[in-house]
Tab-separated table of C-alpha atoms in Angstrom:
chain	number	residue	atom	x	y	z
A	30	UNK	CA	5.007	11.317	31.042
A	31	UNK	CA	5.834	9.198	27.995
A	32	UNK	CA	6.582	5.494	28.159
A	33	UNK	CA	10.172	4.635	27.264
A	34	UNK	CA	11.742	1.922	25.132
A	35	UNK	CA	15.442	1.216	24.731
A	36	UNK	CA	16.861	0.155	21.377
A	37	UNK	CA	20.126	-1.776	21.487
A	38	UNK	CA	21.601	-1.813	18.005
A	39	UNK	CA	20.663	1.006	15.651
A	40	UNK	CA	21.001	-0.592	12.233
A	41	UNK	CA	18.230	-1.054	9.685
A	42	UNK	CA	16.030	-3.082	12.046
A	43	UNK	CA	16.888	-1.175	15.229
A	44	UNK	CA	16.326	2.126	13.459
A	45	UNK	CA	12.941	0.877	12.243
A	46	UNK	CA	11.955	-0.083	15.785
A	47	UNK	CA	13.076	3.327	17.049
A	48	UNK	CA	10.876	5.021	14.458
A	49	UNK	CA	7.885	2.797	15.268
A	50	UNK	CA	8.107	3.608	19.007
A	51	UNK	CA	8.869	7.323	18.563
A	52	UNK	CA	6.018	7.973	16.138
A	53	UNK	CA	3.648	6.206	18.522
A	54	UNK	CA	4.566	8.614	21.301
A	55	UNK	CA	7.225	6.646	23.205
A	56	UNK	CA	10.557	8.093	24.275
A	57	UNK	CA	13.454	6.059	22.923
A	58	UNK	CA	16.989	5.635	24.197
A	59	UNK	CA	19.460	4.157	21.719
A	60	UNK	CA	22.781	2.449	22.285
A	61	UNK	CA	24.968	1.597	19.314
A	62	UNK	CA	28.771	1.919	19.263
A	63	UNK	CA	28.678	2.756	15.538
A	64	UNK	CA	29.734	6.434	15.233
A	65	UNK	CA	27.329	6.732	12.282
A	66	UNK	CA	24.317	5.503	14.270
A	67	UNK	CA	22.756	8.944	14.779
A	68	UNK	CA	23.017	9.772	11.082
A	69	UNK	CA	21.614	6.407	10.014
A	70	UNK	CA	18.644	6.554	12.387
A	71	UNK	CA	17.949	10.148	11.338
A	72	UNK	CA	17.694	8.921	7.741
A	73	UNK	CA	15.284	6.139	8.777
A	74	UNK	CA	13.221	8.657	10.753
A	75	UNK	CA	12.894	10.898	7.692
A	76	UNK	CA	11.369	8.025	5.741
A	77	UNK	CA	9.181	6.886	8.623
A	78	UNK	CA	7.758	10.363	9.262
A	79	UNK	CA	6.679	10.510	5.615
A	80	UNK	CA	5.191	6.998	5.567
A	81	UNK	CA	3.701	5.824	8.857
A	82	UNK	CA	1.313	8.765	9.447
A	83	UNK	CA	-0.121	8.144	5.963
A	84	UNK	CA	-1.594	4.888	7.297
A	85	UNK	CA	-3.547	6.616	10.044
A	86	UNK	CA	-6.944	8.285	9.737
A	87	UNK	CA	-6.692	9.839	13.213
A	88	UNK	CA	-4.078	12.287	14.502
A	89	UNK	CA	-0.759	10.728	15.481
A	90	UNK	CA	0.390	11.272	19.079
A	91	UNK	CA	3.158	13.819	19.707
A	92	UNK	CA	6.459	12.265	18.684
A	93	UNK	CA	8.556	10.941	21.560
A	94	UNK	CA	12.042	12.088	22.504
A	95	UNK	CA	15.019	10.336	20.900
A	96	UNK	CA	18.297	10.152	22.836
A	97	UNK	CA	21.612	8.423	22.133
A	98	UNK	CA	23.743	6.995	24.902
A	99	UNK	CA	27.332	5.880	25.369
A	100	UNK	CA	26.478	2.828	27.482
A	101	UNK	CA	23.775	0.170	27.566
A	102	UNK	CA	23.073	1.117	31.180
A	103	UNK	CA	22.299	4.732	30.283
A	104	UNK	CA	20.089	3.729	27.351
A	105	UNK	CA	17.974	1.309	29.408
A	106	UNK	CA	17.510	3.585	32.419
A	107	UNK	CA	13.782	4.111	32.985
A	108	UNK	CA	12.776	1.870	30.074
A	109	UNK	CA	9.858	-0.545	30.407
A	110	UNK	CA	10.825	-2.428	27.255
A	111	UNK	CA	14.027	-3.154	25.345
A	112	UNK	CA	14.282	-4.204	21.712
A	113	UNK	CA	17.611	-5.905	21.052
A	114	UNK	CA	18.669	-5.711	17.407
A	115	UNK	CA	22.397	-6.506	17.456
A	116	UNK	CA	24.188	-8.814	15.018
A	117	UNK	CA	23.153	-12.474	14.803
A	118	UNK	CA	25.932	-13.720	17.077
A	119	UNK	CA	24.616	-15.625	20.062
A	120	UNK	CA	27.583	-14.790	22.278
A	121	UNK	CA	27.093	-11.066	21.595
A	122	UNK	CA	23.398	-11.294	22.437
A	123	UNK	CA	24.186	-13.107	25.707
A	124	UNK	CA	26.660	-10.342	26.623
A	125	UNK	CA	24.057	-7.642	25.888
A	126	UNK	CA	21.398	-9.399	27.988
A	127	UNK	CA	23.781	-9.678	30.927
A	128	UNK	CA	24.462	-5.937	30.814
A	129	UNK	CA	20.775	-5.101	30.411
A	130	UNK	CA	19.663	-7.247	33.324
A	131	UNK	CA	22.427	-5.872	35.511
A	132	UNK	CA	21.383	-2.278	34.733
A	133	UNK	CA	17.592	-2.793	34.798
A	134	UNK	CA	16.861	-6.218	36.349
A	135	UNK	CA	13.120	-6.317	35.698
A	136	UNK	CA	13.041	-4.937	32.166
A	137	UNK	CA	11.318	-6.943	29.415
A	138	UNK	CA	13.714	-7.728	26.547
A	139	UNK	CA	12.456	-8.535	23.071
A	140	UNK	CA	14.895	-9.779	20.457
A	141	UNK	CA	14.751	-9.037	16.733
A	142	UNK	CA	16.649	-12.256	16.016
A	143	UNK	CA	15.867	-13.808	12.654
A	144	UNK	CA	16.377	-17.397	13.758
A	145	UNK	CA	17.503	-18.075	17.332
A	146	UNK	CA	14.898	-19.660	19.597
A	147	UNK	CA	14.053	-17.962	22.888
A	148	UNK	CA	15.595	-20.897	24.763
A	149	UNK	CA	18.885	-20.236	22.927
A	150	UNK	CA	18.779	-16.569	23.873
A	151	UNK	CA	17.941	-17.308	27.520
A	152	UNK	CA	20.915	-19.593	28.233
A	153	UNK	CA	23.031	-18.410	31.177
A	154	UNK	CA	20.774	-15.368	31.717
A	155	UNK	CA	20.164	-14.159	35.274
A	156	UNK	CA	16.443	-13.757	34.507
A	157	UNK	CA	15.565	-15.895	31.462
A	158	UNK	CA	11.831	-15.293	32.005
A	159	UNK	CA	12.118	-11.697	30.741
A	160	UNK	CA	13.880	-12.529	27.453
A	161	UNK	CA	11.588	-13.294	24.507
A	162	UNK	CA	11.631	-13.167	20.712
A	163	UNK	CA	9.780	-10.292	19.003
A	164	UNK	CA	10.826	-10.758	15.394
A	165	UNK	CA	9.748	-8.015	12.919
A	166	UNK	CA	9.929	-7.572	9.162
A	167	UNK	CA	11.575	-4.651	7.380
A	168	UNK	CA	10.494	-1.837	7.271
A	169	UNK	CA	9.553	-2.220	10.917
A	170	UNK	CA	7.794	1.147	11.010
A	171	UNK	CA	5.311	0.034	8.302
A	172	UNK	CA	4.896	-3.762	8.353
A	173	UNK	CA	2.762	-4.813	11.313
A	174	UNK	CA	3.901	-8.412	11.895
A	175	UNK	CA	5.872	-9.215	15.054
A	176	UNK	CA	6.457	-12.933	15.636
A	177	UNK	CA	6.399	-13.408	19.416
A	178	UNK	CA	8.104	-16.624	20.457
A	179	UNK	CA	8.893	-17.704	24.003
A	180	UNK	CA	10.072	-20.829	25.764
A	181	UNK	CA	8.770	-22.739	28.764
A	182	UNK	CA	10.765	-20.283	30.900
A	183	UNK	CA	8.530	-17.380	29.846
A	184	UNK	CA	5.442	-17.194	32.076
A	185	UNK	CA	2.137	-16.303	30.380
A	186	UNK	CA	2.202	-12.767	31.787
A	187	UNK	CA	5.497	-12.043	29.982
A	188	UNK	CA	4.035	-13.214	26.672
A	189	UNK	CA	0.890	-11.184	27.331
A	190	UNK	CA	2.894	-8.060	28.192
A	191	UNK	CA	4.951	-8.419	24.997
A	192	UNK	CA	1.787	-8.859	22.943
A	193	UNK	CA	0.226	-5.766	24.508
A	194	UNK	CA	3.298	-3.589	23.875
A	195	UNK	CA	3.309	-4.690	20.234
A	196	UNK	CA	-0.372	-3.741	19.956
A	197	UNK	CA	0.319	-0.414	21.675
A	198	UNK	CA	2.659	0.557	18.833
A	199	UNK	CA	0.292	-0.646	16.115
A	200	UNK	CA	1.808	-4.045	15.364
A	201	UNK	CA	0.216	-7.466	14.841
A	202	UNK	CA	1.765	-9.837	17.396
A	203	UNK	CA	1.625	-13.432	16.159
A	204	UNK	CA	2.371	-15.792	19.061
A	205	UNK	CA	4.253	-18.897	17.883
A	206	UNK	CA	2.723	-22.067	19.371
A	207	UNK	CA	5.972	-24.045	19.658
A	208	UNK	CA	9.612	-23.029	19.552
A	209	UNK	CA	11.090	-23.449	16.102
A	210	UNK	CA	14.199	-22.088	14.424
A	211	UNK	CA	13.470	-19.041	12.218
A	212	UNK	CA	9.810	-18.987	13.359
A	213	UNK	CA	7.122	-18.921	10.630
A	214	UNK	CA	7.842	-16.097	8.204
A	215	UNK	CA	11.554	-16.696	7.752
A	216	UNK	CA	11.077	-20.421	7.185
A	217	UNK	CA	8.858	-19.604	4.211
A	218	UNK	CA	11.338	-17.031	2.979
A	219	UNK	CA	14.241	-19.434	3.368
A	220	UNK	CA	12.454	-22.105	1.335
A	221	UNK	CA	11.742	-19.615	-1.464
A	222	UNK	CA	15.293	-18.243	-1.207
A	223	UNK	CA	16.882	-21.689	-1.547
A	224	UNK	CA	14.711	-22.578	-4.532
A	225	UNK	CA	15.568	-19.228	-6.144
A	226	UNK	CA	19.288	-19.853	-5.700
A	227	UNK	CA	18.920	-23.224	-7.423
A	228	UNK	CA	17.099	-21.582	-10.340
A	229	UNK	CA	19.909	-19.057	-10.679
A	230	UNK	CA	22.633	-21.684	-10.451
A	231	UNK	CA	20.885	-23.967	-12.968
A	232	UNK	CA	20.354	-21.097	-15.423
A	233	UNK	CA	16.563	-21.380	-15.233
A	234	UNK	CA	15.951	-17.697	-14.461
A	235	UNK	CA	17.704	-14.441	-13.612
A	236	UNK	CA	17.219	-12.471	-10.399
A	237	UNK	CA	14.950	-10.057	-12.282
A	238	UNK	CA	12.819	-12.840	-13.772
A	239	UNK	CA	12.356	-14.463	-10.363
A	240	UNK	CA	11.308	-11.142	-8.836
A	241	UNK	CA	8.882	-10.508	-11.698
A	242	UNK	CA	7.241	-13.913	-11.139
A	243	UNK	CA	6.607	-12.948	-7.520
A	244	UNK	CA	5.501	-9.341	-7.864
A	245	UNK	CA	3.398	-9.793	-11.003
A	246	UNK	CA	1.546	-12.826	-9.662
A	247	UNK	CA	1.310	-14.724	-6.415
A	248	UNK	CA	3.016	-12.054	-4.308
A	249	UNK	CA	-0.015	-9.808	-4.799
A	250	UNK	CA	-2.369	-12.612	-3.752
A	251	UNK	CA	-0.304	-13.481	-0.695
A	252	UNK	CA	-0.293	-9.845	0.390
A	253	UNK	CA	-4.019	-9.931	1.177
A	254	UNK	CA	-5.048	-13.586	1.597
A	255	UNK	CA	-1.929	-15.543	2.461
A	256	UNK	CA	-1.348	-19.095	1.271
A	257	UNK	CA	-4.261	-21.271	2.422
A	258	UNK	CA	-7.081	-18.805	1.765
A	259	UNK	CA	-5.679	-18.235	-1.736
A	260	UNK	CA	-5.661	-21.978	-2.396
A	261	UNK	CA	-9.151	-22.375	-0.951
A	262	UNK	CA	-10.415	-20.130	-3.748
A	263	UNK	CA	-8.404	-22.151	-6.259
A	264	UNK	CA	-10.477	-25.160	-5.230
A	265	UNK	CA	-13.623	-23.452	-6.500
A	266	UNK	CA	-17.022	-24.149	-4.981
A	267	UNK	CA	-15.812	-27.514	-3.673
A	268	UNK	CA	-13.273	-25.671	-1.497
A	269	UNK	CA	-10.010	-26.812	0.026
A	270	UNK	CA	-10.669	-30.564	-0.200
A	271	UNK	CA	-11.024	-30.272	-3.960
A	272	UNK	CA	-7.825	-28.256	-4.181
A	273	UNK	CA	-5.968	-30.866	-2.122
A	274	UNK	CA	-7.306	-33.664	-4.326
A	275	UNK	CA	-6.109	-31.839	-7.438
A	276	UNK	CA	-2.691	-30.669	-6.320
A	277	UNK	CA	-1.780	-32.811	-3.305
A	278	UNK	CA	-0.035	-35.429	-5.439
A	279	UNK	CA	2.294	-32.704	-6.743
A	280	UNK	CA	4.131	-32.949	-3.400
A	281	UNK	CA	5.984	-35.912	-4.901
A	282	UNK	CA	6.591	-34.329	-8.288
A	283	UNK	CA	9.976	-32.768	-9.127
A	284	UNK	CA	8.673	-29.203	-8.991
A	285	UNK	CA	11.238	-28.171	-6.384
A	286	UNK	CA	14.658	-29.070	-5.042
A	287	UNK	CA	13.076	-29.212	-1.573
A	288	UNK	CA	11.756	-32.766	-1.629
A	289	UNK	CA	11.475	-33.584	2.069
A	290	UNK	CA	7.664	-33.395	2.098
A	291	UNK	CA	4.904	-34.736	4.379
A	292	UNK	CA	3.052	-37.837	3.226
A	293	UNK	CA	-0.056	-36.970	1.263
A	294	UNK	CA	-2.860	-38.949	2.902
A	295	UNK	CA	-6.380	-38.491	4.271
A	296	UNK	CA	-5.030	-37.368	7.621
A	297	UNK	CA	-3.178	-34.460	5.951
A	298	UNK	CA	-6.203	-33.583	3.814
A	299	UNK	CA	-8.456	-33.523	6.884
A	300	UNK	CA	-5.982	-31.375	8.812
A	301	UNK	CA	-5.744	-28.758	6.048
A	302	UNK	CA	-9.411	-28.809	5.039
A	303	UNK	CA	-10.779	-28.594	8.581
A	304	UNK	CA	-8.517	-25.704	9.540
A	305	UNK	CA	-9.311	-23.951	6.260
A	306	UNK	CA	-13.036	-24.353	6.993
A	307	UNK	CA	-12.527	-22.785	10.409
A	308	UNK	CA	-10.502	-19.957	8.864
A	309	UNK	CA	-12.683	-19.074	5.866
A	310	UNK	CA	-15.784	-21.253	5.911
A	311	UNK	CA	-18.010	-18.358	6.935
A	312	UNK	CA	-17.552	-16.930	3.405
A	313	UNK	CA	-18.917	-18.426	0.218
A	314	UNK	CA	-16.431	-18.912	-2.616
A	315	UNK	CA	-17.962	-16.110	-4.714
A	316	UNK	CA	-17.770	-13.762	-1.737
A	317	UNK	CA	-14.120	-14.663	-1.170
A	318	UNK	CA	-13.466	-13.981	-4.830
A	319	UNK	CA	-15.083	-10.542	-4.575
A	320	UNK	CA	-13.064	-9.719	-1.445
A	321	UNK	CA	-9.901	-10.853	-3.211
A	322	UNK	CA	-10.696	-8.826	-6.323
A	323	UNK	CA	-11.411	-5.618	-4.397
A	324	UNK	CA	-8.176	-5.973	-2.451
A	325	UNK	CA	-6.180	-6.666	-5.594
A	326	UNK	CA	-7.687	-3.622	-7.315
A	327	UNK	CA	-6.573	-1.527	-4.342
A	328	UNK	CA	-3.030	-2.958	-4.426
A	329	UNK	CA	-2.699	-2.643	-8.176
A	330	UNK	CA	-4.005	0.911	-8.335
A	331	UNK	CA	-1.611	1.930	-5.565
A	332	UNK	CA	1.262	0.398	-7.523
A	333	UNK	CA	-0.039	2.078	-10.666
A	334	UNK	CA	0.026	5.506	-9.019
A	335	UNK	CA	3.695	4.904	-8.217
A	336	UNK	CA	4.538	3.345	-11.616
A	337	UNK	CA	6.046	0.307	-9.929
A	338	UNK	CA	5.851	-3.460	-10.343
A	339	UNK	CA	2.552	-4.692	-11.746
A	340	UNK	CA	1.284	-1.104	-11.601
A	341	UNK	CA	3.838	-0.141	-14.244
A	342	UNK	CA	2.291	-2.708	-16.596
A	343	UNK	CA	-1.142	-1.162	-16.029
A	344	UNK	CA	0.136	2.358	-16.568
A	345	UNK	CA	1.952	1.465	-19.783
A	346	UNK	CA	-1.211	-0.216	-21.074
A	347	UNK	CA	-3.220	2.910	-20.234
A	348	UNK	CA	-0.647	5.109	-21.928
A	349	UNK	CA	-0.887	3.119	-25.145
A	350	UNK	CA	-4.674	3.371	-25.145
A	351	UNK	CA	-4.533	7.054	-24.194
A	352	UNK	CA	-2.149	7.735	-27.068
A	353	UNK	CA	-4.625	6.192	-29.506
A	354	UNK	CA	-7.491	8.159	-27.946
A	355	UNK	CA	-5.571	11.439	-28.062
A	356	UNK	CA	-4.517	10.800	-31.640
A	357	UNK	CA	-8.175	10.421	-32.592
A	358	UNK	CA	-9.030	13.667	-30.803
A	359	UNK	CA	-6.138	15.423	-32.506
A	360	UNK	CA	-7.466	14.290	-35.887
A	361	UNK	CA	-10.852	15.742	-34.954
A	362	UNK	CA	-9.167	19.052	-34.143
A	363	UNK	CA	-7.268	19.061	-37.428
A	364	UNK	CA	-10.491	18.470	-39.341
A	365	UNK	CA	-12.412	21.076	-37.388
A	366	UNK	CA	-13.595	20.697	-33.832
A	367	UNK	CA	-16.948	19.048	-33.323
A	368	UNK	CA	-19.852	21.076	-31.989
A	369	UNK	CA	-20.475	18.576	-29.211
A	370	UNK	CA	-19.122	18.018	-25.685
A	371	UNK	CA	-15.941	15.960	-25.775
A	372	UNK	CA	-15.879	12.598	-23.974
A	373	UNK	CA	-12.450	12.877	-22.371
A	374	UNK	CA	-12.500	10.279	-19.571
A	375	UNK	CA	-14.150	7.047	-18.514
A	376	UNK	CA	-13.662	5.089	-15.303
A	377	UNK	CA	-15.242	2.861	-12.692
A	378	UNK	CA	-16.190	3.740	-9.118
A	379	UNK	CA	-13.695	1.847	-6.936
A	380	UNK	CA	-14.006	0.608	-3.324
A	381	UNK	CA	-11.713	3.352	-2.045
A	382	UNK	CA	-13.997	6.006	-3.579
A	383	UNK	CA	-16.993	5.137	-1.379
A	384	UNK	CA	-17.978	7.077	1.745
A	385	UNK	CA	-19.860	5.896	4.834
A	386	UNK	CA	-23.178	6.461	3.032
A	387	UNK	CA	-22.249	3.999	0.293
A	388	UNK	CA	-21.893	6.794	-2.296
A	389	UNK	CA	-18.892	8.144	-4.184
A	390	UNK	CA	-17.200	10.662	-1.908
A	391	UNK	CA	-16.899	14.363	-2.800
A	392	UNK	CA	-13.164	14.316	-3.480
A	393	UNK	CA	-13.633	11.740	-6.230
A	394	UNK	CA	-15.938	14.009	-8.204
A	395	UNK	CA	-13.093	16.483	-8.334
A	396	UNK	CA	-10.801	13.619	-9.363
A	397	UNK	CA	-13.126	12.686	-12.241
A	398	UNK	CA	-13.114	16.295	-13.377
A	399	UNK	CA	-9.320	16.486	-13.123
A	400	UNK	CA	-8.897	13.354	-15.225
A	401	UNK	CA	-11.301	14.771	-17.820
A	402	UNK	CA	-9.599	18.175	-17.998
A	403	UNK	CA	-6.082	16.673	-17.923
A	404	UNK	CA	-6.915	14.482	-20.910
A	405	UNK	CA	-8.246	17.543	-22.709
A	406	UNK	CA	-5.042	19.458	-21.973
A	407	UNK	CA	-2.972	16.614	-23.385
A	408	UNK	CA	-5.172	16.648	-26.476
A	409	UNK	CA	-4.575	20.357	-27.161
A	410	UNK	CA	-0.814	20.000	-26.615
A	411	UNK	CA	-0.543	21.085	-22.977
A	412	UNK	CA	0.535	17.732	-21.531
A	413	UNK	CA	3.555	16.817	-19.436
A	414	UNK	CA	6.093	17.852	-22.083
A	415	UNK	CA	4.504	21.288	-22.058
A	416	UNK	CA	4.669	21.376	-18.243
A	417	UNK	CA	8.301	20.278	-18.297
A	418	UNK	CA	9.027	23.248	-20.547
A	419	UNK	CA	7.720	25.572	-17.820
A	420	UNK	CA	4.074	26.276	-18.682
A	421	UNK	CA	0.831	24.837	-17.369
A	422	UNK	CA	-2.825	25.536	-16.672
A	423	UNK	CA	-3.693	26.130	-12.999
A	424	UNK	CA	-7.167	25.722	-11.496
A	425	UNK	CA	-8.396	29.083	-10.199
A	426	UNK	CA	-12.045	28.339	-9.336
A	427	UNK	CA	-14.110	25.153	-9.177
A	428	UNK	CA	-17.824	24.612	-8.548
A	429	UNK	CA	-19.268	21.091	-8.185
A	430	UNK	CA	-22.983	20.286	-8.261
A	431	UNK	CA	-24.155	16.872	-7.023
A	432	UNK	CA	-27.224	15.861	-9.030
A	433	UNK	CA	-27.350	12.097	-8.585
A	434	UNK	CA	-25.610	9.180	-6.907
A	435	UNK	CA	-22.633	7.123	-8.006
A	436	UNK	CA	-22.048	3.813	-6.243
A	437	UNK	CA	-19.482	1.030	-6.204
A	438	UNK	CA	-18.897	-0.458	-9.642
A	439	UNK	CA	-20.707	2.257	-11.598
A	440	UNK	CA	-19.076	3.235	-14.892
A	441	UNK	CA	-18.713	7.000	-15.272
A	442	UNK	CA	-17.554	9.229	-18.093
A	443	UNK	CA	-16.500	12.854	-18.228
A	444	UNK	CA	-17.924	15.062	-21.022
A	445	UNK	CA	-16.205	18.430	-21.407
A	446	UNK	CA	-17.575	21.619	-22.930
A	447	UNK	CA	-15.559	24.824	-23.264
A	448	UNK	CA	-17.768	27.766	-22.271
A	449	UNK	CA	-15.224	30.511	-22.983
A	450	UNK	CA	-11.522	30.864	-23.703
A	451	UNK	CA	-8.806	33.356	-24.553
A	452	UNK	CA	-5.010	33.223	-24.710
A	453	UNK	CA	-4.645	33.254	-20.906
A	454	UNK	CA	-7.617	31.272	-19.576
A	455	UNK	CA	-10.484	28.950	-20.276
A	456	UNK	CA	-13.726	28.078	-18.538
A	457	UNK	CA	-14.789	24.444	-18.757
A	458	UNK	CA	-18.002	22.659	-17.878
A	459	UNK	CA	-17.755	18.911	-17.242
A	460	UNK	CA	-20.731	16.607	-16.969
A	461	UNK	CA	-20.006	13.407	-15.037
A	462	UNK	CA	-22.346	10.892	-16.610
A	463	UNK	CA	-23.610	7.483	-15.508
A	464	UNK	CA	-25.170	6.125	-18.643
A	465	UNK	CA	-27.675	8.784	-19.706
A	466	UNK	CA	-27.861	10.287	-16.215
A	467	UNK	CA	-25.791	13.285	-15.187
A	468	UNK	CA	-24.696	12.639	-11.583
A	469	UNK	CA	-22.628	15.822	-11.220
A	470	UNK	CA	-21.371	18.885	-13.058
A	471	UNK	CA	-18.042	20.597	-12.468
A	472	UNK	CA	-17.470	24.153	-13.694
A	473	UNK	CA	-13.879	25.359	-13.604
A	474	UNK	CA	-11.753	28.373	-14.493
A	475	UNK	CA	-8.162	27.573	-15.447
A	476	UNK	CA	-5.373	30.107	-15.926
A	477	UNK	CA	-2.354	29.654	-18.181
A	478	UNK	CA	0.776	30.177	-16.089
A	479	UNK	CA	4.487	30.652	-16.589
A	480	UNK	CA	5.601	28.499	-13.660
A	481	UNK	CA	9.059	30.042	-13.428
A	482	UNK	CA	7.745	33.598	-13.293
A	483	UNK	CA	4.700	32.620	-11.253
A	484	UNK	CA	2.276	34.696	-13.292
A	485	UNK	CA	-0.467	34.363	-15.883
A	486	UNK	CA	0.762	34.572	-19.489
A	487	UNK	CA	-0.535	33.734	-22.953
A	488	UNK	CA	-0.453	30.107	-24.058
A	489	UNK	CA	1.817	28.984	-26.856
A	490	UNK	CA	0.545	29.578	-30.380
A	491	UNK	CA	-0.093	25.856	-30.970
A	492	UNK	CA	-1.948	25.295	-27.706
A	493	UNK	CA	-4.037	28.423	-28.165
A	494	UNK	CA	-4.917	27.493	-31.739
A	495	UNK	CA	-6.185	24.077	-30.627
A	496	UNK	CA	-8.084	25.497	-27.656
A	497	UNK	CA	-9.565	28.258	-29.816
A	498	UNK	CA	-10.855	25.715	-32.348
A	499	UNK	CA	-12.679	23.766	-29.635
A	500	UNK	CA	-14.030	26.960	-28.051
A	501	UNK	CA	-15.347	28.173	-31.435
A	502	UNK	CA	-17.109	24.863	-32.062
A	503	UNK	CA	-18.583	24.764	-28.555
A	504	UNK	CA	-19.788	28.369	-28.868
A	505	UNK	CA	-22.502	26.957	-31.125
A	506	UNK	CA	-23.791	24.821	-28.249
A	507	UNK	CA	-26.392	26.104	-25.768
A	508	UNK	CA	-25.067	27.279	-22.427
A	509	UNK	CA	-25.079	24.243	-20.096
A	510	UNK	CA	-27.850	24.136	-17.514
A	511	UNK	CA	-26.374	25.253	-14.192
A	512	UNK	CA	-23.382	27.100	-15.616
A	513	UNK	CA	-22.564	30.164	-13.550
A	514	UNK	CA	-24.781	29.038	-10.712
A	515	UNK	CA	-23.833	30.312	-7.261
A	516	UNK	CA	-23.682	28.013	-4.255
A	517	UNK	CA	-27.149	27.734	-2.736
A	518	UNK	CA	-28.830	29.546	-5.606
A	519	UNK	CA	-32.364	28.231	-6.222
A	520	UNK	CA	-32.648	25.985	-9.237
A	521	UNK	CA	-35.263	28.275	-10.818
A	522	UNK	CA	-32.859	31.222	-10.826
A	523	UNK	CA	-30.051	29.086	-12.254
A	524	UNK	CA	-32.234	28.139	-15.215
A	525	UNK	CA	-33.574	31.629	-15.857
């Protein structure tokens, strides 16, 4: 039998909580008087089903059962946990808690409040011990942070139970040491928000320029190292104390409208430096830099795949360089194709390409081949404009041979040779090279397809003319070693 959570308030945050619980196998009962609640949560669920499972490398549990109820009492029946996500009106929250504790007296209630302290929420409650803050960040179904904040009326077992439930649904519960309005995350956000509003009002920057400053720079660093670990690196080999010595005096400089700052003295330096040592002192500065760089590469490449934020800058830069490269190849075609394999791709082995053996994983060899062949297709005129017009080349057969090892940081290039071609197909042979060493070969048969009709047809006259020129030049080359080799065929037979 599934565990059950009740969601009171089915807006953006409540809907995100519902999705988080449901996709982690909990049944969820929802109460929200909004007649559009079912439609809105269904829309959130559509997004969550596409996103959350992509973070998991093990099968997700069977999705829980979602039900909507006309009363708070019906929604909370049988629930072991309630997530309250109603509007930020303290009197409304108090009314909801009274109804919840009347219907299910022992139920644990977590609040999504953005700023009220637990002691504020607990006032006049029949059982204040079971009301606690569990503040998330949107989208709840993806971002793991849940700020858990109680008061002196919450016994340790209530805090522990809340922490465990958050872990059970894949969240990171951060227990706040002392009650404070808006907790930790929102206080940072509020400070940035207020400074941004001043910049807008004073004509310093537009909303777009402020967002660009965040997402093109420090926002990426914060996403994987936070504030203090980022600044520890900025201090270089001397660490956080050096950073504090350099930039501590700036607390008194007019860099911000928020000028109520702590006194910069040795006591503050010791507090920051000692805690930073405990946090990150087990890593040398060069090691921290390498960790940072690998994480940033992962972030940036993910953004690049989606053509968003800083990734859009990278993609546009690549496109400019690719245009120059393709123009050079096109000139070679116009002047007569060279009787030599074409270098059509170069790249570096990234952290995400490495398997548990420390080698480049199989799927990335296919990726290297795809990048090589795709660049070739663009060169002969069969790029995305050609695809948009309804024609493309489809892979029909692929054979990969692993001849060497590629490891993290290695620079690879893809050299393409056309073995045969006609109006409807071509057979390519790609060598994936590491310096002068061939680490893999990929032989592939591609068919030219009318995508609308779903059948093989002849390529356009221009594309076929370009492909034919390359094929004619490459016909003068010897057949590549290993071409046509069957899986498991002895090497001697393949070379015969």
